[in-house]
Amino acid sequence: MCATCGCGQAGVRVDGRATDGHDHGHDHDDMHPHGHGHEPLAGTVEIETALLAKNDHLAAHNRTWLAEQGIVALNLMSSPGSGKTSLLRRTITELAPTRPVGVIEGDQETRIDADKIRSTGAPVVQINTGAGCHLDADMLAHGLQQLAPAPGSLVFIENVGNLVCPALFDLGEAAKVVVVSVTEGEDKPLKYPQMFACADLVLINKIDLLPYVDVDLDRLVAHCRAVNPEVDVLPVSVTTGEGMSTWRDWLLRSAPERAPG
């Protein structure tokens, strides 16, 4: 984990400029979210235990603050190329008339996805993790400070593309949503069980491509439920819109009612 994958290194950047194109004067280039470097392997278990305990403490603070504000935060996780950003863009467009929506984008480098989200009109903050392979609760706290979502908002957290480490770190979110595309094959839930075991919802994306890939949708759903019997599974296509209304309904049930006025 962090003792070997490099995510304890410096270099995390929270870029509030992605919200409105202006620098808000907050410089987080020197932020060290984990407070440790590369310790000897002999202490790896102790280091990781302390790391997760610290993260869980910060996540509890995030969860309390979000609940007090009536904000529902959803942690979207997947491998790279699953279609998370495209899914978010269409989702934001469809939700905009009924819910205030904000986005925190996580990537190792660039503001490419944040700029795509910003084109929808939704406020967005980019977090670049440098060598890090996931977001953590401290990064989310900084991102929320920059995003400043309105009470009652729905906040999407697009985690770094990775089916391993993001599953281990509670951010204080209300729910974890795992996105897997049919182009990734049927075996991802079996190969990465911890990711799918922690999910509240699995979105199977790109089902419009099923005629062109050697994937059995029913088998993929069965693999999801083999590692997480209670998980909701929803096939969708961002391209055709199939399943998007069900996804939207799920989100609206998760979000608080907009305050009058």
Tab-separated table of C-alpha atoms in Angstrom:
chain	number	residue	atom	x	y	z
A	1	MET	CA	0.000	0.000	0.000
A	2	CYS	CA	1.409	3.436	0.902
A	3	ALA	CA	4.796	2.097	1.971
A	4	THR	CA	5.335	0.707	-1.515
A	5	CYS	CA	3.107	2.512	-4.037
A	6	GLY	CA	4.483	6.021	-3.592
A	7	CYS	CA	1.353	7.746	-2.324
A	8	GLY	CA	3.146	8.945	0.782
A	9	GLN	CA	5.254	11.288	-1.316
A	10	ALA	CA	4.870	15.043	-1.430
A	11	GLY	CA	3.258	16.646	-4.454
A	12	VAL	CA	-0.473	16.642	-3.785
A	13	ARG	CA	-2.106	19.756	-5.254
A	14	VAL	CA	-5.652	20.995	-4.665
A	15	ASP	CA	-6.483	23.351	-7.511
A	16	GLY	CA	-9.441	25.592	-6.736
A	17	ARG	CA	-8.874	27.457	-9.995
A	18	ALA	CA	-10.804	24.727	-11.760
A	19	THR	CA	-13.994	26.032	-10.139
A	20	ASP	CA	-14.202	29.390	-11.854
A	21	GLY	CA	-10.903	29.949	-13.631
A	22	HIS	CA	-9.449	32.138	-10.846
A	23	ASP	CA	-6.806	31.474	-8.223
A	24	HIS	CA	-8.341	31.706	-4.741
A	25	GLY	CA	-4.992	32.230	-3.065
A	26	HIS	CA	-4.787	28.826	-1.358
A	27	ASP	CA	-1.499	27.048	-1.961
A	28	HIS	CA	-1.515	23.380	-0.992
A	29	ASP	CA	1.572	22.321	-2.947
A	30	ASP	CA	3.350	21.461	0.301
A	31	MET	CA	0.512	19.374	1.731
A	32	HIS	CA	1.565	15.941	3.031
A	33	PRO	CA	-1.714	14.056	3.482
A	34	HIS	CA	-0.130	10.943	4.966
A	35	GLY	CA	2.692	12.445	7.023
A	36	HIS	CA	5.133	9.671	6.250
A	37	GLY	CA	7.734	8.649	3.700
A	38	HIS	CA	9.048	5.242	2.721
A	39	GLU	CA	9.589	3.395	5.997
A	40	PRO	CA	11.388	0.040	6.159
A	41	LEU	CA	9.323	-2.971	5.193
A	42	ALA	CA	9.656	-4.356	8.721
A	43	GLY	CA	7.287	-1.652	9.937
A	44	THR	CA	4.885	-1.759	7.019
A	45	VAL	CA	1.926	-3.249	8.919
A	46	GLU	CA	2.233	-0.772	11.790
A	47	ILE	CA	2.596	2.159	9.405
A	48	GLU	CA	-0.420	1.157	7.343
A	49	THR	CA	-2.536	0.603	10.461
A	50	ALA	CA	-1.652	4.065	11.788
A	51	LEU	CA	-2.269	5.597	8.376
A	52	LEU	CA	-5.728	4.100	8.069
A	53	ALA	CA	-6.623	5.025	11.650
A	54	LYS	CA	-5.657	8.651	11.009
A	55	ASN	CA	-7.590	8.648	7.752
A	56	ASP	CA	-10.689	7.166	9.411
A	57	HIS	CA	-10.574	9.886	12.072
A	58	LEU	CA	-10.478	12.595	9.412
A	59	ALA	CA	-13.203	10.822	7.413
A	60	ALA	CA	-15.470	10.911	10.463
A	61	HIS	CA	-15.003	14.694	10.631
A	62	ASN	CA	-15.837	14.985	6.920
A	63	ARG	CA	-18.943	12.837	7.362
A	64	THR	CA	-20.165	14.921	10.295
A	65	TRP	CA	-19.649	18.210	8.437
A	66	LEU	CA	-21.361	16.912	5.286
A	67	ALA	CA	-24.336	15.669	7.294
A	68	GLU	CA	-24.660	18.991	9.106
A	69	GLN	CA	-24.792	20.746	5.734
A	70	GLY	CA	-27.241	18.264	4.241
A	71	ILE	CA	-24.652	17.462	1.558
A	72	VAL	CA	-24.509	13.967	0.055
A	73	ALA	CA	-21.034	13.003	-1.156
A	74	LEU	CA	-20.610	9.989	-3.445
A	75	ASN	CA	-17.223	8.358	-4.028
A	76	LEU	CA	-16.944	7.167	-7.658
A	77	MET	CA	-14.208	4.579	-8.167
A	78	SER	CA	-13.088	2.566	-11.174
A	79	SER	CA	-10.151	1.593	-13.320
A	80	PRO	CA	-8.969	4.161	-15.895
A	81	GLY	CA	-11.169	4.313	-18.987
A	82	SER	CA	-14.389	3.027	-17.437
A	83	GLY	CA	-16.231	6.190	-18.483
A	84	LYS	CA	-16.600	7.928	-15.085
A	85	THR	CA	-16.094	11.436	-16.453
A	86	SER	CA	-18.500	10.940	-19.356
A	87	LEU	CA	-21.020	9.471	-16.919
A	88	LEU	CA	-20.646	12.497	-14.654
A	89	ARG	CA	-21.071	14.978	-17.488
A	90	ARG	CA	-24.349	13.422	-18.612
A	91	THR	CA	-25.521	12.980	-15.014
A	92	ILE	CA	-24.828	16.607	-14.134
A	93	THR	CA	-26.699	17.818	-17.207
A	94	GLU	CA	-29.754	15.738	-16.291
A	95	LEU	CA	-29.678	16.628	-12.584
A	96	ALA	CA	-28.969	20.352	-12.932
A	97	PRO	CA	-32.639	21.416	-13.014
A	98	THR	CA	-33.412	19.623	-9.738
A	99	ARG	CA	-30.225	19.456	-7.603
A	100	PRO	CA	-27.165	21.619	-6.945
A	101	VAL	CA	-24.174	19.498	-7.965
A	102	GLY	CA	-20.445	19.904	-7.352
A	103	VAL	CA	-17.489	17.726	-8.324
A	104	ILE	CA	-14.087	16.974	-6.840
A	105	GLU	CA	-11.811	15.455	-9.471
A	106	GLY	CA	-8.906	13.186	-8.525
A	107	ASP	CA	-6.067	12.427	-10.936
A	108	GLN	CA	-2.332	12.042	-10.585
A	109	GLU	CA	-1.731	14.901	-13.026
A	110	THR	CA	-3.507	17.417	-15.326
A	111	ARG	CA	-6.834	19.257	-15.137
A	112	ILE	CA	-8.231	17.549	-18.241
A	113	ASP	CA	-11.231	15.947	-16.534
A	114	ALA	CA	-11.935	19.011	-14.377
A	115	ASP	CA	-12.105	21.143	-17.515
A	116	LYS	CA	-14.550	18.663	-19.065
A	117	ILE	CA	-16.743	18.852	-15.973
A	118	ARG	CA	-16.521	22.634	-15.871
A	119	SER	CA	-18.006	22.734	-19.387
A	120	THR	CA	-21.290	21.501	-17.855
A	121	GLY	CA	-21.453	24.586	-15.640
A	122	ALA	CA	-20.987	22.623	-12.413
A	123	PRO	CA	-18.414	23.869	-9.887
A	124	VAL	CA	-15.358	21.612	-9.795
A	125	VAL	CA	-12.068	21.361	-7.922
A	126	GLN	CA	-9.123	19.356	-9.240
A	127	ILE	CA	-6.918	17.382	-6.848
A	128	ASN	CA	-3.667	16.123	-8.359
A	129	THR	CA	-2.110	13.411	-6.230
A	130	GLY	CA	1.325	13.311	-7.875
A	131	ALA	CA	2.666	9.809	-7.254
A	132	GLY	CA	-0.371	8.960	-5.134
A	133	CYS	CA	-2.850	6.402	-6.396
A	134	HIS	CA	-5.974	7.449	-4.467
A	135	LEU	CA	-7.726	10.264	-2.668
A	136	ASP	CA	-7.858	10.268	1.132
A	137	ALA	CA	-9.973	12.035	3.748
A	138	ASP	CA	-7.516	14.890	4.214
A	139	MET	CA	-7.444	15.618	0.492
A	140	LEU	CA	-11.245	15.609	0.430
A	141	ALA	CA	-11.373	18.069	3.335
A	142	HIS	CA	-9.129	20.462	1.394
A	143	GLY	CA	-11.184	19.915	-1.755
A	144	LEU	CA	-14.452	20.648	0.037
A	145	GLN	CA	-12.948	23.830	1.464
A	146	GLN	CA	-12.147	25.008	-2.065
A	147	LEU	CA	-15.406	23.784	-3.592
A	148	ALA	CA	-17.577	25.312	-0.842
A	149	PRO	CA	-20.706	23.364	-1.880
A	150	ALA	CA	-24.077	24.842	-1.000
A	151	PRO	CA	-26.129	23.154	1.716
A	152	GLY	CA	-28.196	20.346	0.216
A	153	SER	CA	-25.761	19.744	-2.642
A	154	LEU	CA	-24.867	16.467	-4.239
A	155	VAL	CA	-21.067	16.187	-4.445
A	156	PHE	CA	-19.432	13.656	-6.742
A	157	ILE	CA	-15.881	12.628	-5.847
A	158	GLU	CA	-14.211	11.158	-8.928
A	159	ASN	CA	-11.405	9.120	-7.403
A	160	VAL	CA	-8.105	8.306	-9.096
A	161	GLY	CA	-8.502	5.495	-11.628
A	162	ASN	CA	-7.381	2.438	-9.667
A	163	LEU	CA	-9.189	-0.694	-8.464
A	164	VAL	CA	-6.954	-1.249	-5.415
A	165	CYS	CA	-6.067	1.572	-3.000
A	166	PRO	CA	-9.227	3.735	-3.253
A	167	ALA	CA	-11.220	0.868	-1.733
A	168	LEU	CA	-9.136	1.070	1.459
A	169	PHE	CA	-9.674	4.744	2.246
A	170	ASP	CA	-12.894	6.075	3.747
A	171	LEU	CA	-13.394	9.690	2.676
A	172	GLY	CA	-16.499	10.417	4.729
A	173	GLU	CA	-18.753	9.805	1.742
A	174	ALA	CA	-22.376	8.723	1.970
A	175	ALA	CA	-21.914	5.906	-0.549
A	176	LYS	CA	-19.301	4.229	-2.718
A	177	VAL	CA	-20.139	3.734	-6.383
A	178	VAL	CA	-17.933	1.467	-8.501
A	179	VAL	CA	-18.045	1.917	-12.269
A	180	VAL	CA	-16.927	-1.002	-14.443
A	181	SER	CA	-17.250	-1.119	-18.224
A	182	VAL	CA	-18.076	-4.199	-20.253
A	183	THR	CA	-14.841	-3.641	-22.195
A	184	GLU	CA	-12.906	-4.611	-19.056
A	185	GLY	CA	-14.223	-8.174	-19.096
A	186	GLU	CA	-16.255	-10.237	-16.639
A	187	ASP	CA	-13.506	-11.006	-14.148
A	188	LYS	CA	-12.807	-7.637	-12.476
A	189	PRO	CA	-15.008	-8.287	-9.405
A	190	LEU	CA	-13.163	-11.564	-8.820
A	191	LYS	CA	-9.700	-10.082	-9.381
A	192	TYR	CA	-10.355	-6.986	-7.238
A	193	PRO	CA	-12.854	-8.246	-4.643
A	194	GLN	CA	-12.156	-5.589	-2.004
A	195	MET	CA	-13.221	-2.821	-4.363
A	196	PHE	CA	-16.505	-4.496	-5.250
A	197	ALA	CA	-17.105	-5.712	-1.695
A	198	CYS	CA	-17.111	-2.123	-0.403
A	199	ALA	CA	-19.480	-0.821	-3.103
A	200	ASP	CA	-23.018	0.334	-2.377
A	201	LEU	CA	-23.748	0.407	-6.112
A	202	VAL	CA	-21.990	-1.019	-9.156
A	203	LEU	CA	-22.651	0.709	-12.463
A	204	ILE	CA	-21.870	-1.513	-15.456
A	205	ASN	CA	-21.120	1.031	-18.166
A	206	LYS	CA	-20.866	0.850	-21.973
A	207	ILE	CA	-23.532	-1.832	-22.351
A	208	ASP	CA	-24.100	-0.518	-25.879
A	209	LEU	CA	-20.820	-2.297	-26.724
A	210	LEU	CA	-22.005	-5.737	-25.563
A	211	PRO	CA	-22.537	-6.976	-29.152
A	212	TYR	CA	-18.855	-6.298	-29.849
A	213	VAL	CA	-17.162	-7.783	-26.776
A	214	ASP	CA	-16.927	-11.304	-25.412
A	215	VAL	CA	-18.746	-10.543	-22.161
A	216	ASP	CA	-21.852	-12.098	-20.663
A	217	LEU	CA	-23.706	-9.378	-18.740
A	218	ASP	CA	-25.486	-11.837	-16.459
A	219	ARG	CA	-22.166	-13.449	-15.549
A	220	LEU	CA	-20.613	-10.076	-14.766
A	221	VAL	CA	-23.556	-9.231	-12.504
A	222	ALA	CA	-23.204	-12.622	-10.815
A	223	HIS	CA	-19.500	-11.990	-10.174
A	224	CYS	CA	-20.361	-8.644	-8.536
A	225	ARG	CA	-22.822	-10.347	-6.224
A	226	ALA	CA	-20.469	-13.245	-5.532
A	227	VAL	CA	-18.204	-10.838	-3.615
A	228	ASN	CA	-21.010	-8.527	-2.414
A	229	PRO	CA	-24.401	-10.261	-2.203
A	230	GLU	CA	-26.247	-7.085	-1.146
A	231	VAL	CA	-24.844	-4.720	-3.758
A	232	ASP	CA	-27.124	-2.918	-6.207
A	233	VAL	CA	-26.030	-3.460	-9.815
A	234	LEU	CA	-27.193	-1.184	-12.607
A	235	PRO	CA	-26.254	-1.612	-16.289
A	236	VAL	CA	-26.029	1.736	-18.096
A	237	SER	CA	-24.910	3.293	-21.350
A	238	VAL	CA	-23.839	6.913	-21.301
A	239	THR	CA	-23.882	6.870	-25.113
A	240	THR	CA	-27.475	5.675	-25.607
A	241	GLY	CA	-28.909	6.759	-22.267
A	242	GLU	CA	-30.075	3.255	-21.349
A	243	GLY	CA	-30.299	2.894	-17.567
A	244	MET	CA	-29.582	6.574	-16.938
A	245	SER	CA	-33.079	7.328	-15.632
A	246	THR	CA	-32.718	4.535	-13.047
A	247	TRP	CA	-29.306	5.914	-12.043
A	248	ARG	CA	-30.813	9.394	-11.747
A	249	ASP	CA	-33.638	8.058	-9.565
A	250	TRP	CA	-31.090	6.321	-7.311
A	251	LEU	CA	-29.231	9.603	-6.919
A	252	LEU	CA	-32.348	11.591	-6.128
A	253	ARG	CA	-33.270	9.111	-3.417
A	254	SER	CA	-29.782	9.611	-1.958
A	255	ALA	CA	-29.911	13.415	-2.009
A	256	PRO	CA	-31.783	15.679	0.404
A	257	GLU	CA	-34.623	17.822	-0.802
A	258	ARG	CA	-33.597	21.256	-2.026
A	259	ALA	CA	-34.247	23.905	0.612
A	260	PRO	CA	-37.174	26.240	-0.236
A	261	GLY	CA	-36.234	29.538	-1.844
